[in-house]
Amino acid sequence: MSSDPLSQLIAALATGAVKIVDLSQPLSAQTPVIGLPPPFAPSAPFSMQTISRYDDNGPGWYWNNISMGEHTGTHFDAPIHWISGRDQAHGATDTIPPQRLAAPACVIDAETDCTADPGFLLTRAHVENWEATHGRIPAGAWVLLRSGWSRRVGDAFINAGPTGPVSPGPDVACVRFLVEERDVAGFGTETVGTDAGQAFTFEPAFPCHTFMHGAGRFGLASLANLDQLPPTGALLITPPLKIEGGSGSPCRVLALISA
Ligand code: 23J
Ligand code: MN
């Protein structure tokens, strides 16, 4: 038997010693889409029209046309999504080096906090507390905020209130710490975007988008099944569609974990 690392991985997948967890939500016309206040333009929801289904339009085949905004459902945010990242080299969906699309994940479980306070903000202190138990976040790792938000259905997912959406995310100092002192690959969440629902009020607004993308880092939004991941040791596979000049794309996010 071969002993090179890839042969070992293939064997581990075959035996079930390494398992694959799907971190993606299903995509449908019901998939929640971020809503921005006027005068900002909205993003289109997912839609699908059948071209043929074993019928007169195609007797032997079934296929659909689909359309959606790039940032719909479980999706990848590329650096050029934000104005702070507009000049990042290799910052579009088609130019990000593929080596950057496989990276380990650190999963911070804040489900209890987010259940008690849907507007929970992850701070540097929370991250350092996590590190005291699980070790320092290695350079190049994703940080994923496990909030339990993916179990919310209907209007509770956007959770609009009188002052706008209320959903968890990182605060300004936490994002800066993760980028500047932990050199993370990016930040991932179960919510509709990587920033907290109230992040439009922060200084700067939308700090996760601003600082992650300004430093060439990525985002993952609307993740699911984070409760199936260990705090450390999972490997994420996160390839966006190779849209030329794209700012992001729906993504089938997979995690490899040791059983
Ligand atoms: C555009 C404007 C604001 C935000 C977003 C998009 C996202 O969250 C996104 O999907 O990247 S906050
Ligand atoms: Mn996005």
Coordinates of C-alpha atoms and ligand atoms in Angstrom, one line a residue:
M1 CA 0.0 0.0 0.0
S2 CA 1.2 3.5 -0.9
S3 CA 2.3 5.7 2.0
D4 CA 2.2 9.1 0.3
P5 CA -0.1 11.5 2.0
L6 CA -2.8 11.6 -0.7
S7 CA -3.0 7.8 -0.9
Q8 CA -3.5 7.8 2.9
L9 CA -6.3 10.3 2.5
I10 CA -8.0 8.3 -0.2
A11 CA -7.7 5.2 2.0
A12 CA -9.1 7.1 5.0
L13 CA -12.1 8.3 3.0
A14 CA -12.7 4.7 1.8
T15 CA -12.6 3.3 5.3
G16 CA -14.6 6.2 6.9
A17 CA -11.6 7.2 9.0
V18 CA -12.0 10.6 7.3
K19 CA -15.6 11.9 6.8
I20 CA -17.0 14.7 4.7
V21 CA -19.5 17.1 6.3
D22 CA -21.6 19.3 4.0
L23 CA -21.6 22.9 5.4
S24 CA -24.0 24.2 2.7
Q25 CA -27.6 25.2 2.9
P26 CA -30.0 24.1 0.1
L27 CA -30.6 26.7 -2.7
S28 CA -34.2 27.5 -3.6
A29 CA -36.5 30.5 -4.3
Q30 CA -37.0 30.5 -0.5
T31 CA -33.3 31.0 0.3
P32 CA -33.1 34.2 2.3
V33 CA -31.2 37.1 0.6
I34 CA -29.7 40.1 2.4
G35 CA -31.9 43.2 2.2
L36 CA -30.3 46.6 2.0
P37 CA -32.2 49.8 2.7
P38 CA -32.9 52.3 -0.1
P39 CA -31.3 53.7 -2.1
F40 CA -29.0 50.6 -2.4
A41 CA -29.8 48.1 -5.1
P42 CA -31.1 44.7 -4.1
S43 CA -29.7 41.3 -4.9
A44 CA -31.9 38.9 -6.9
P45 CA -33.1 35.8 -5.2
F46 CA -32.5 32.3 -6.6
S47 CA -34.8 31.3 -9.4
M48 CA -35.0 28.3 -11.7
Q49 CA -36.8 27.6 -14.9
T50 CA -37.0 24.2 -16.5
I51 CA -35.5 24.0 -20.1
S52 CA -36.8 20.4 -20.6
R53 CA -37.7 17.4 -18.5
Y54 CA -37.9 14.3 -20.7
D55 CA -40.6 16.1 -22.7
D56 CA -41.1 17.8 -26.1
N57 CA -38.4 20.4 -25.2
G58 CA -35.9 17.6 -24.7
P59 CA -37.2 14.1 -24.7
G60 CA -34.1 12.4 -23.2
W61 CA -32.9 15.0 -20.8
Y62 CA -33.7 17.2 -17.8
W63 CA -32.0 20.6 -17.2
N64 CA -32.8 24.1 -15.8
N65 CA -31.8 27.7 -16.3
I66 CA -30.9 29.3 -12.9
S67 CA -30.3 32.9 -11.8
M68 CA -29.3 34.5 -8.5
G69 CA -27.2 37.2 -7.0
E70 CA -23.6 36.1 -6.4
H71 CA -24.1 36.4 -2.6
T72 CA -27.1 34.1 -2.3
G73 CA -27.3 31.2 0.1
T74 CA -24.2 29.5 1.3
H75 CA -21.6 31.6 -0.5
F76 CA -18.0 32.8 -0.7
D77 CA -17.0 36.5 -0.5
A78 CA -13.9 37.3 -2.6
P79 CA -11.7 40.3 -1.7
I80 CA -12.9 42.5 -4.5
H81 CA -16.4 42.3 -3.0
W82 CA -15.5 45.3 -0.8
I83 CA -14.1 48.7 -1.9
S84 CA -11.3 48.1 0.6
G85 CA -10.2 45.0 -1.4
R86 CA -10.8 46.4 -4.9
D87 CA -7.1 46.5 -5.7
Q88 CA -6.2 43.2 -4.2
A89 CA -4.1 41.0 -6.5
H90 CA -5.8 37.7 -7.2
G91 CA -8.9 39.0 -5.4
A92 CA -11.7 37.9 -7.8
T93 CA -13.4 34.5 -8.0
D94 CA -11.4 33.5 -11.1
T95 CA -8.0 34.8 -9.9
I96 CA -7.8 33.4 -6.3
P97 CA -5.1 30.8 -6.4
P98 CA -6.7 27.3 -5.9
Q99 CA -4.2 26.6 -3.1
R100 CA -6.1 29.1 -1.0
L101 CA -9.4 27.3 -1.4
A102 CA -8.4 24.4 1.0
A103 CA -7.6 25.5 4.5
P104 CA -8.1 24.4 8.1
A105 CA -10.9 25.7 10.3
C106 CA -11.2 26.9 13.9
V107 CA -14.8 26.7 15.1
I108 CA -15.8 29.0 17.9
D109 CA -19.0 27.7 19.6
A110 CA -21.1 30.7 20.7
E111 CA -24.5 29.0 20.4
T112 CA -25.3 29.6 24.1
D113 CA -24.4 33.3 23.8
C114 CA -26.3 33.7 20.6
T115 CA -29.4 32.1 21.9
A116 CA -29.4 34.4 24.9
D117 CA -28.6 37.5 22.7
P118 CA -29.3 37.3 19.0
G119 CA -27.2 40.4 18.5
F120 CA -24.2 38.8 20.2
L121 CA -20.8 40.3 19.2
L122 CA -17.7 38.1 19.1
T123 CA -14.8 39.9 20.8
R124 CA -11.1 39.5 20.9
A125 CA -11.5 38.3 24.5
H126 CA -13.9 35.5 23.4
V127 CA -11.3 34.4 20.8
E128 CA -8.5 34.4 23.3
N129 CA -10.6 32.5 25.7
W130 CA -11.2 29.9 23.0
E131 CA -7.4 29.8 22.4
A132 CA -6.8 29.1 26.0
T133 CA -8.7 25.8 25.6
H134 CA -7.9 24.9 22.0
G135 CA -4.6 26.5 21.2
R136 CA -3.6 29.5 19.1
I137 CA -5.4 30.0 15.8
P138 CA -2.8 29.0 13.2
A139 CA -1.9 31.3 10.3
G140 CA -4.0 30.6 7.3
A141 CA -7.0 29.1 9.1
W142 CA -10.6 30.0 8.7
V143 CA -12.4 31.2 11.9
L144 CA -16.0 30.0 11.9
L145 CA -18.6 31.4 14.3
R146 CA -20.9 28.7 15.4
S147 CA -24.1 30.5 16.4
G148 CA -26.9 28.0 15.8
W149 CA -28.4 30.5 13.4
S150 CA -28.7 27.9 10.5
R151 CA -31.5 26.3 12.4
R152 CA -33.6 29.5 12.1
V153 CA -36.4 29.4 9.5
G154 CA -38.4 32.0 7.7
D155 CA -38.3 35.6 9.0
A156 CA -36.3 34.6 12.0
F157 CA -33.2 34.1 9.8
I158 CA -32.9 37.8 8.8
N159 CA -34.5 38.7 12.2
A160 CA -35.5 42.2 11.2
G161 CA -36.3 44.5 14.1
P162 CA -37.1 48.2 14.4
T163 CA -33.4 49.2 14.1
G164 CA -32.6 46.7 11.3
P165 CA -31.5 43.1 11.3
V166 CA -30.4 41.6 14.6
S167 CA -27.9 38.8 14.1
P168 CA -24.5 37.8 15.6
G169 CA -21.0 38.7 14.2
P170 CA -17.6 39.9 15.1
D171 CA -16.9 43.4 16.6
V172 CA -14.4 45.8 15.0
A173 CA -11.5 44.9 17.3
C174 CA -12.1 41.2 16.9
V175 CA -11.9 41.4 13.1
R176 CA -8.7 43.4 13.3
F177 CA -7.1 41.0 15.7
L178 CA -8.0 38.0 13.5
V179 CA -6.5 39.6 10.4
E180 CA -3.5 41.5 11.9
E181 CA -2.5 39.1 14.8
R182 CA -3.7 35.7 13.6
D183 CA -3.3 36.0 9.9
V184 CA -6.6 34.1 9.2
A185 CA -7.8 32.9 5.8
G186 CA -11.1 34.4 6.4
F187 CA -14.2 34.5 8.6
G188 CA -17.3 32.3 8.2
T189 CA -20.8 32.5 9.7
E190 CA -24.2 30.8 9.7
T191 CA -25.9 34.2 9.1
V192 CA -26.8 35.8 5.8
G193 CA -23.5 37.8 5.7
T194 CA -20.2 37.8 7.6
D195 CA -20.9 41.0 9.5
A196 CA -23.4 41.3 12.4
G197 CA -26.9 42.5 11.5
Q198 CA -26.2 45.8 13.2
A199 CA -22.8 46.3 11.6
F200 CA -24.0 49.1 9.4
T201 CA -23.9 51.2 12.7
F202 CA -20.3 50.2 13.5
E203 CA -17.2 52.4 13.0
P204 CA -16.2 51.5 10.4
A205 CA -19.4 50.0 9.0
F206 CA -19.3 46.3 8.1
P207 CA -15.9 45.8 9.7
C208 CA -15.6 42.1 8.7
H209 CA -16.0 43.0 5.0
T210 CA -13.8 46.1 5.4
F211 CA -10.8 44.5 7.1
M212 CA -11.0 40.9 5.8
H213 CA -11.3 41.9 2.2
G214 CA -9.0 44.9 2.5
A215 CA -6.3 42.4 3.6
G216 CA -7.1 39.9 0.7
R217 CA -9.0 37.5 3.0
F218 CA -12.3 35.8 2.4
G219 CA -15.7 35.3 3.8
L220 CA -18.2 32.5 4.0
A221 CA -21.9 33.1 4.8
S222 CA -25.0 31.0 5.5
L223 CA -23.0 28.0 6.6
A224 CA -24.8 25.0 8.1
N225 CA -23.8 22.0 10.2
L226 CA -21.0 23.7 12.1
D227 CA -22.1 21.6 15.1
Q228 CA -20.7 18.6 13.3
L229 CA -17.2 20.0 13.3
P230 CA -14.5 19.7 15.9
P231 CA -13.1 23.0 17.4
T232 CA -9.9 22.4 15.4
G233 CA -8.7 19.9 12.8
A234 CA -11.3 20.2 10.1
L235 CA -10.2 20.9 6.5
L236 CA -12.5 23.2 4.5
I237 CA -12.8 23.0 0.7
T238 CA -14.3 26.3 -0.5
P239 CA -14.1 26.8 -4.3
P240 CA -16.3 29.6 -5.6
L241 CA -17.5 29.4 -9.2
K242 CA -14.8 30.7 -11.6
I243 CA -16.8 33.7 -12.6
E244 CA -14.5 36.1 -14.5
G245 CA -14.1 39.2 -12.3
G246 CA -16.7 37.9 -9.8
S247 CA -17.1 39.3 -6.3
G248 CA -18.2 36.0 -4.8
S249 CA -20.4 33.0 -5.6
P250 CA -22.7 30.4 -4.2
C251 CA -20.4 27.6 -2.9
R252 CA -20.8 24.0 -1.9
V253 CA -18.6 24.2 1.2
L254 CA -17.2 20.8 2.3
A255 CA -15.3 19.9 5.5
L256 CA -13.1 16.9 5.9
I257 CA -13.0 15.6 9.5
S258 CA -11.3 12.8 11.3
A259 CA -13.9 10.3 12.4
Ligands
23J1 C1 -23.5 43.9 0.1 C2 -23.6 45.0 1.0 C3 -23.6 44.7 2.4 C4 -23.4 43.4 2.8 C5 -23.3 42.4 2.0 C6 -23.3 42.6 0.6 C7 -23.0 41.0 2.4 O1 -23.2 40.7 3.6 C8 -22.5 39.9 1.5 O2 -23.3 39.0 1.2 O3 -21.3 39.9 1.3 S1 -23.3 43.2 4.6
MN2 MN -21.4 37.9 0.6

